[in-house]
Amino acid sequence: MPEPVKKTVSAFAKKPKTQVAEEGATVVFETETEKPDAKVRWQSNTKDLASGDKYMIKADGNKHSLTIQAVTKEDGTAYAVIAGGSKVKFDLKVKEKEVMEEVKLEVKEEVKKEVKKEESQAPDTKTDLTGLFTEKPQSGEVAVGENINFVAKVNAASLLKKPTIKWFKGKWMDLASKSGKSLQLKELYDRNSKVYTFEMQIIAAKPSFAGAYRCEVSSRDKFDSCNFDLTVHEARAVEGFDIRAAFRRTSVDGSEEAGELDFSALLKKRDSFFKGSPGHRASKSQVKSEPDEDVWEILQKAKASEYEKIAFQYGITDLRGMLKRLKKMKKEEKKSEAFLKKLDPAYQVEKGHKMKLCIEVANEDVDVKWLKNGQEIQSTGSKYIFESVGNKRYLTINHCSLSDDATYTCVVGDEKCTTELFVKEPPVTITSNLEDQMVMKGERVELECEVSEEGATVKWEKDGVELTRDESFKYRFKKDGRKHVLIINEATKEDCGHYTVKTNGGESMAELMVSEKELEVYQNIADLTVKAKDEAVFKCEVSDETVKGIWYKNGVEVKADARTHITHIGRIHKLTIDDVKPEDQGDYTFVPEGYAFNLSAKLNFLEVKIDYVPRQDPPKIHLDCMGHTADSTIVVVAGNKLRLDVPITGDPAPTVIWTKGEKVMTEGDGRLHVESTKGHCIFTIEGADKQDEGLYSVIVRNPAGEDKADINVKVVDAPDPPSAPRILSVGEDSCVVQWDPPKSDGGNPIIGYVLERKKKKSYRWMRLNFDPYTDTTYEAKRMIEGVEYEMRVYAVNAIGMSRHSAASQPFIPVAPTSEPVGLCVDDISDTTVSLKWRTPEHLGSSELDGYGVEYCKEGSDEWVPAFEGLTERTSVIIRDLPTGEKMQFRVRAYNMAGPSAPTSLAQAVTIREIMQKPKIWIPRNLRQTLIKKVEETINLVIPFQGKPRPVITWSKDGEPLNPKQVSIRNSDTDTILFIRKSERKDSGKYEVKLQIENVEDTASISIQIVDLPGSPEKLKIMDVWGFNVALEWKPPKDNGNCEITGYMVQKADKKTMEWYTVYELYRRTNCVVADLIMGNEYIFRIYAVNMVGLSLEPCFSADSAYIQKTGFEYKPPTYKEHDFSEAPKFTHPLVSRSVIAGYNATLSCSVRGIPKPKVTWYKNKMDISNEAKYRMFSKQGVLTLEIRKPCSFDGGVYMCKAVNASGEDAVECKLEIRPPGTFPQAQITKEERDKQMNKAD
């Protein structure tokens, strides 16, 4: 058994430290040991380093150094130095030269900027509040009507409670109550990084949204805030601006009577609108000379009786909103006369820092007084400093403490301004964590940690329950500077559990395990037989070195005296009796204190009787006098003294020779002693070891003869350490560990093993079992999931405990995931099955390694892996399955802890492909003629279904396709027709046919390949009169495989030959070119136009047209003008409708009349022409009324009225608005529709 853990003392007086170096540099690590002769080893990534070209290792007394030449990126790793049982780790970080130089330059530039900034700026009165925010919201700009987001991020890793955030506009307006249509507040949480993201989104920004904003975050005793600004720019005025839209109220529910008006935005829009009007442009010079007028100043100065007149003059239609704003403006606080700038409502400063409060006064010579909680602050010492710089007054508070958390007031004459100062304590962090402990029942327990600040308050918890100092004084809390200790007196089994110490900046957890005391006897006391004046030593060894005991002789306590010595060294207790006498014979007992058992042995006194022996007596060895036979085996523990005391007789005195095998044992080294006395021969080996084991012979000779005896000596020892344990599997809070027995059992059978574990980052090993564990596989429990652990093993035999084994590979206890969910068959064929599933609901703290899929025949338990290894996908295709067999499938998820519980199909699956009728799914865009230009690529993907895979056949106009021109590619789910460069001949009707056995499906696709048209033909000048020319031509023979959409007519003067377009898309084949210049001669050309473009070549006129100069007067023929006027008449009436609320609705009719009639729309006989909710359209006599998102109030009778000089006509209909999900209450009858049609006629 190992000795109880003591507080280790480091072998190092000076430890090496982590360094940062550039590539190519030389790095030296130095250390000093406590002892000058200590052996030191240097390691890199747990591998020993040796001196060479790369590494230089030096040792000078107790000073040691490691030099690394020409550092590279590969050298940037973890290093360690080892001396005795102490090990110190350190790192080398390597950076590129350029990066290092850039960092240095940036630091220098930042320092220069900060120095200049401090010299040029006035003293800052605000403190930059940092601590909780990892990302603060930044000031932003936005145009009217656009959206903007502000984002704040808070790291909650060190917080005991979820942070609370508040958004403010100005100083105290809480925006949480304003959340709605224009403002949305969002919150997100990332469990991996433990970061909260808070977002404020402003939708459709308005000018009134501009200003200063503040974001505050708090968590118990932690607080942080930051300020940011929003600037809103005006949007450009849009032509056709409806001024009424600016006066509409905005609210969450969309009602017209809710919300407030933004008149400042209205006036700006009004100005921008009127500047674009013709009247405004006409009086531009006048506007420049007149300054802009503020309507609110005019209203404040005007009488109440003139409000209506002013509102009408400036276009204000909502008088109620105007009066509310005027009332608010009159209630505004009067501007301070003494202060130009007052204190902010609140400031915050960290404990120990300094705070500067600043105000600006109107009079530079005025005196100010500073108050703290109503008491005037006196200028004593260096705590408070008063400064006066121009019209600024400063109050500086040095070394802020919690007593400075108060209300401060600055008084100037009769006026004053007040602020509150909040002193923020920095979070207390845990610098030294708690360590796991295992103690025996009744022992005292001390759980110790160290925090970052002296006198800090901590909270102790056991299994989540806070610990307090109770009446029984079970728990004691000790505070020594930065150290905090939880003391448990006389630990019991109820004290087992997880103990946590918490501060406002972190927490630490440790596990306490309490075991019953079980004293083990490693070496019992043995019976002794000694002679007079010899030494008798009773020796025993127990498991606990702190246990004391009492020695008894025949029931009477033995007291130490000159002959009797009682010693206790570690676990070994000895009773030594010098010069043994007959009265020392008896029963000796050792009783451990506190335990109900004892160890007993006998002391036998050997009396030497001297009889008369003839002088010629042959030598005799008397081994039976010690209670052994001649072939007896003497067992000795390694390290103890081997003493063979053999009684002999013979006269004359015989000569004694000791041998081991054929080698004669002599006193060659200091360990071996051979002596002979009268009647005895003694053979002694000091510190016996395994090499001393064997058969020893003692030979005695004298003239009368000789005698020989053999003594077999067996040296036993503690076993060798077992092999490093292997972690077979891990669970949520446990692991299964296995190891190999030691190579040598020390000469005694192994009776069991003792295991220990520790956290990877800890140095304290904790015992897992006190009784030797006989097996070589052990399940360790009560571990924390997600924490890295190591294990080691001791071997135990009757002699003692071996050294510990090497530590196992680090491992993390994790639980297997839950089973995958939603396992189903996605597809099946004669030899394959396609499965799919979803990820497990619970993954635990370990990453998912993959999935394993297995299958077996129905009724069998032999599960066969579907493939080697694992798959990361959640779907798989299993191939080469027997056709017609019923198979069962299951899936398991794997992580570091092993496989999860399997999830299986509800029933077995028959491996047989299911016949599926072929069906072609023509895409929507291919259901009409596909038009492509010449040389464009055609790529048609036609999906289909059908099993087994159908036979696919393509044809064009009933003929097979030309494989040189058209490529066909087929798959299991679609077929593709591909033409790289299309030609005119590729136009036509393509047919695709699917066939599975006797079942087939066909579909057709029409493709039209279009090209540029040919040029028009036979352009002739039919007539020339005045300034006009009549042209006529014939359409082109080649229309490009599509309709001719028009012609482009151009003219050119023969002098300049510059062409000008007369008509761009002229649809007829004859035209009149007018407005020609007198005296010029013109030629003409015409292009044909289709959907592809202009024809490549134009058609030129064969001759030219000369415009004669004025030499005669043209007399137009006289004729009687025809009266084309016609009264309005609706050719198509309005039709009554029933529509769903919330969806735009339209009402349409058509009217004719000459001249064009004026159209007016009515709802319930009320004119709605100027209502913004409605939009009216008129195109080619078709009239349309669009109602935007109608509600129940928009139902009624709608009428359209057309009026011109010749008369008027009207038509009407009914509109029913019904809620979503309902059907119309009554259908419009045929008689009503006919009645409306007759009325229109």
PDB file of C-alpha atoms in Angstrom, residues 367-499:
ATOM      1  CA  ASP A 367     -18.493  79.892  -7.530  1.00  0.00           C
ATOM      2  CA  VAL A 368     -19.911  76.374  -7.320  1.00  0.00           C
ATOM      3  CA  LYS A 369     -20.468  74.019  -4.410  1.00  0.00           C
ATOM      4  CA  TRP A 370     -20.330  70.225  -4.585  1.00  0.00           C
ATOM      5  CA  LEU A 371     -22.558  68.121  -2.296  1.00  0.00           C
ATOM      6  CA  LYS A 372     -22.448  64.410  -1.480  1.00  0.00           C
ATOM      7  CA  ASN A 373     -25.756  63.038  -0.238  1.00  0.00           C
ATOM      8  CA  GLY A 374     -26.743  66.605   0.669  1.00  0.00           C
ATOM      9  CA  GLN A 375     -23.526  67.328   2.635  1.00  0.00           C
ATOM     10  CA  GLU A 376     -20.962  69.776   1.244  1.00  0.00           C
ATOM     11  CA  ILE A 377     -17.680  68.181   0.212  1.00  0.00           C
ATOM     12  CA  GLN A 378     -14.620  69.717   1.879  1.00  0.00           C
ATOM     13  CA  SER A 379     -11.269  69.875   0.086  1.00  0.00           C
ATOM     14  CA  THR A 380      -9.176  67.837   2.531  1.00  0.00           C
ATOM     15  CA  GLY A 381      -6.344  65.530   1.471  1.00  0.00           C
ATOM     16  CA  SER A 382      -6.104  64.030  -1.996  1.00  0.00           C
ATOM     17  CA  LYS A 383      -9.489  62.284  -2.013  1.00  0.00           C
ATOM     18  CA  TYR A 384     -11.385  65.157  -3.650  1.00  0.00           C
ATOM     19  CA  ILE A 385      -9.846  67.635  -6.093  1.00  0.00           C
ATOM     20  CA  PHE A 386     -11.720  70.743  -7.332  1.00  0.00           C
ATOM     21  CA  GLU A 387     -10.693  72.320 -10.652  1.00  0.00           C
ATOM     22  CA  SER A 388     -11.831  75.419 -12.544  1.00  0.00           C
ATOM     23  CA  VAL A 389     -10.865  75.738 -16.226  1.00  0.00           C
ATOM     24  CA  GLY A 390     -12.646  78.621 -17.979  1.00  0.00           C
ATOM     25  CA  ASN A 391     -16.366  78.062 -17.636  1.00  0.00           C
ATOM     26  CA  LYS A 392     -15.846  74.357 -16.774  1.00  0.00           C
ATOM     27  CA  ARG A 393     -15.859  73.029 -13.204  1.00  0.00           C
ATOM     28  CA  TYR A 394     -14.425  69.612 -12.321  1.00  0.00           C
ATOM     29  CA  LEU A 395     -14.769  67.372  -9.279  1.00  0.00           C
ATOM     30  CA  THR A 396     -12.221  64.522  -9.230  1.00  0.00           C
ATOM     31  CA  ILE A 397     -12.753  61.573  -6.864  1.00  0.00           C
ATOM     32  CA  ASN A 398      -9.585  59.491  -6.435  1.00  0.00           C
ATOM     33  CA  HIS A 399      -9.474  55.797  -5.482  1.00  0.00           C
ATOM     34  CA  CYS A 400     -13.224  55.251  -5.581  1.00  0.00           C
ATOM     35  CA  SER A 401     -14.555  52.844  -2.966  1.00  0.00           C
ATOM     36  CA  LEU A 402     -18.015  51.593  -2.062  1.00  0.00           C
ATOM     37  CA  SER A 403     -18.452  54.554   0.307  1.00  0.00           C
ATOM     38  CA  ASP A 404     -18.271  56.862  -2.733  1.00  0.00           C
ATOM     39  CA  ASP A 405     -21.416  55.247  -4.188  1.00  0.00           C
ATOM     40  CA  ALA A 406     -23.744  58.229  -3.530  1.00  0.00           C
ATOM     41  CA  THR A 407     -25.726  61.139  -4.999  1.00  0.00           C
ATOM     42  CA  TYR A 408     -23.635  64.175  -6.012  1.00  0.00           C
ATOM     43  CA  THR A 409     -25.039  67.675  -6.518  1.00  0.00           C
ATOM     44  CA  CYS A 410     -23.481  70.810  -8.022  1.00  0.00           C
ATOM     45  CA  VAL A 411     -24.997  74.072  -6.786  1.00  0.00           C
ATOM     46  CA  VAL A 412     -24.658  77.380  -8.678  1.00  0.00           C
ATOM     47  CA  GLY A 413     -26.599  80.146  -6.988  1.00  0.00           C
ATOM     48  CA  ASP A 414     -30.220  79.015  -6.732  1.00  0.00           C
ATOM     49  CA  GLU A 415     -29.879  76.321  -9.389  1.00  0.00           C
ATOM     50  CA  LYS A 416     -28.460  72.833  -9.018  1.00  0.00           C
ATOM     51  CA  CYS A 417     -27.963  69.658 -10.994  1.00  0.00           C
ATOM     52  CA  THR A 418     -27.747  66.139  -9.558  1.00  0.00           C
ATOM     53  CA  THR A 419     -26.242  62.830 -10.602  1.00  0.00           C
ATOM     54  CA  GLU A 420     -25.735  59.376  -9.121  1.00  0.00           C
ATOM     55  CA  LEU A 421     -22.345  57.650  -8.994  1.00  0.00           C
ATOM     56  CA  PHE A 422     -22.315  53.855  -9.038  1.00  0.00           C
ATOM     57  CA  VAL A 423     -19.084  52.188  -7.891  1.00  0.00           C
ATOM     58  CA  LYS A 424     -18.653  48.853  -9.623  1.00  0.00           C
ATOM     59  CA  GLU A 425     -16.658  46.098  -7.936  1.00  0.00           C
ATOM     60  CA  PRO A 426     -14.529  43.988 -10.307  1.00  0.00           C
ATOM     61  CA  PRO A 427     -15.606  40.343 -10.435  1.00  0.00           C
ATOM     62  CA  VAL A 428     -13.854  38.040  -7.983  1.00  0.00           C
ATOM     63  CA  THR A 429     -12.313  35.073  -9.803  1.00  0.00           C
ATOM     64  CA  ILE A 430     -10.961  31.794  -8.428  1.00  0.00           C
ATOM     65  CA  THR A 431      -7.196  31.573  -8.995  1.00  0.00           C
ATOM     66  CA  SER A 432      -6.623  28.194  -7.271  1.00  0.00           C
ATOM     67  CA  ASN A 433      -9.320  25.545  -7.665  1.00  0.00           C
ATOM     68  CA  LEU A 434     -10.590  22.967  -5.183  1.00  0.00           C
ATOM     69  CA  GLU A 435      -9.054  19.475  -5.320  1.00  0.00           C
ATOM     70  CA  ASP A 436     -10.874  16.123  -5.061  1.00  0.00           C
ATOM     71  CA  GLN A 437     -10.239  14.340  -1.752  1.00  0.00           C
ATOM     72  CA  MET A 438     -10.759  10.872  -0.300  1.00  0.00           C
ATOM     73  CA  VAL A 439     -10.533  10.581   3.477  1.00  0.00           C
ATOM     74  CA  MET A 440     -11.253   8.009   6.124  1.00  0.00           C
ATOM     75  CA  LYS A 441     -14.258   8.258   8.388  1.00  0.00           C
ATOM     76  CA  GLY A 442     -13.606  10.523  11.360  1.00  0.00           C
ATOM     77  CA  GLU A 443     -10.779  12.459   9.743  1.00  0.00           C
ATOM     78  CA  ARG A 444     -10.720  16.230   9.383  1.00  0.00           C
ATOM     79  CA  VAL A 445     -11.311  17.602   5.872  1.00  0.00           C
ATOM     80  CA  GLU A 446     -10.089  20.937   4.536  1.00  0.00           C
ATOM     81  CA  LEU A 447     -11.245  22.126   1.111  1.00  0.00           C
ATOM     82  CA  GLU A 448      -9.121  25.105   0.124  1.00  0.00           C
ATOM     83  CA  CYS A 449      -9.305  27.587  -2.722  1.00  0.00           C
ATOM     84  CA  GLU A 450      -7.736  30.947  -3.512  1.00  0.00           C
ATOM     85  CA  VAL A 451      -9.554  33.984  -4.983  1.00  0.00           C
ATOM     86  CA  SER A 452      -8.305  37.072  -6.764  1.00  0.00           C
ATOM     87  CA  GLU A 453      -9.140  39.638  -4.047  1.00  0.00           C
ATOM     88  CA  GLU A 454      -8.595  39.718  -0.307  1.00  0.00           C
ATOM     89  CA  GLY A 455     -11.677  39.865   1.888  1.00  0.00           C
ATOM     90  CA  ALA A 456     -13.988  38.735  -0.938  1.00  0.00           C
ATOM     91  CA  THR A 457     -17.242  36.982  -0.088  1.00  0.00           C
ATOM     92  CA  VAL A 458     -17.667  33.421  -1.336  1.00  0.00           C
ATOM     93  CA  LYS A 459     -20.535  30.956  -1.148  1.00  0.00           C
ATOM     94  CA  TRP A 460     -20.072  27.258  -0.341  1.00  0.00           C
ATOM     95  CA  GLU A 461     -22.523  24.658  -1.641  1.00  0.00           C
ATOM     96  CA  LYS A 462     -22.856  20.904  -1.235  1.00  0.00           C
ATOM     97  CA  ASP A 463     -24.704  19.187  -4.091  1.00  0.00           C
ATOM     98  CA  GLY A 464     -26.334  22.527  -4.989  1.00  0.00           C
ATOM     99  CA  VAL A 465     -27.432  23.369  -1.369  1.00  0.00           C
ATOM    100  CA  GLU A 466     -25.799  26.354   0.315  1.00  0.00           C
ATOM    101  CA  LEU A 467     -23.771  25.548   3.465  1.00  0.00           C
ATOM    102  CA  THR A 468     -24.123  27.641   6.648  1.00  0.00           C
ATOM    103  CA  ARG A 469     -22.486  27.638  10.070  1.00  0.00           C
ATOM    104  CA  ASP A 470     -24.958  25.565  12.138  1.00  0.00           C
ATOM    105  CA  GLU A 471     -25.163  24.979  15.880  1.00  0.00           C
ATOM    106  CA  SER A 472     -23.239  21.708  15.768  1.00  0.00           C
ATOM    107  CA  PHE A 473     -20.283  23.461  14.090  1.00  0.00           C
ATOM    108  CA  LYS A 474     -20.226  20.715  11.466  1.00  0.00           C
ATOM    109  CA  TYR A 475     -18.870  23.169   8.907  1.00  0.00           C
ATOM    110  CA  ARG A 476     -16.368  25.897   9.612  1.00  0.00           C
ATOM    111  CA  PHE A 477     -15.441  28.617   7.153  1.00  0.00           C
ATOM    112  CA  LYS A 478     -11.953  30.028   7.367  1.00  0.00           C
ATOM    113  CA  LYS A 479     -10.718  33.112   5.554  1.00  0.00           C
ATOM    114  CA  ASP A 480      -7.004  33.938   5.385  1.00  0.00           C
ATOM    115  CA  GLY A 481      -6.291  36.784   2.980  1.00  0.00           C
ATOM    116  CA  ARG A 482      -7.184  35.453  -0.453  1.00  0.00           C
ATOM    117  CA  LYS A 483      -7.468  31.862   0.787  1.00  0.00           C
ATOM    118  CA  HIS A 484     -10.841  30.411   1.746  1.00  0.00           C
ATOM    119  CA  VAL A 485     -11.086  27.066   3.528  1.00  0.00           C
ATOM    120  CA  LEU A 486     -14.112  24.869   4.275  1.00  0.00           C
ATOM    121  CA  ILE A 487     -13.357  22.681   7.313  1.00  0.00           C
ATOM    122  CA  ILE A 488     -15.357  19.547   8.120  1.00  0.00           C
ATOM    123  CA  ASN A 489     -14.636  18.052  11.544  1.00  0.00           C
ATOM    124  CA  GLU A 490     -14.838  14.258  11.799  1.00  0.00           C
ATOM    125  CA  ALA A 491     -16.066  13.428   8.337  1.00  0.00           C
ATOM    126  CA  THR A 492     -18.909  10.902   7.998  1.00  0.00           C
ATOM    127  CA  LYS A 493     -20.423   9.002   5.077  1.00  0.00           C
ATOM    128  CA  GLU A 494     -23.132  11.699   4.834  1.00  0.00           C
ATOM    129  CA  ASP A 495     -20.440  14.231   3.915  1.00  0.00           C
ATOM    130  CA  CYS A 496     -19.756  12.518   0.570  1.00  0.00           C
ATOM    131  CA  GLY A 497     -20.708  14.629  -2.431  1.00  0.00           C
ATOM    132  CA  HIS A 498     -19.705  17.497  -4.706  1.00  0.00           C
ATOM    133  CA  TYR A 499     -18.658  20.721  -2.977  1.00  0.00           C
TER     134      TYR A 499
END
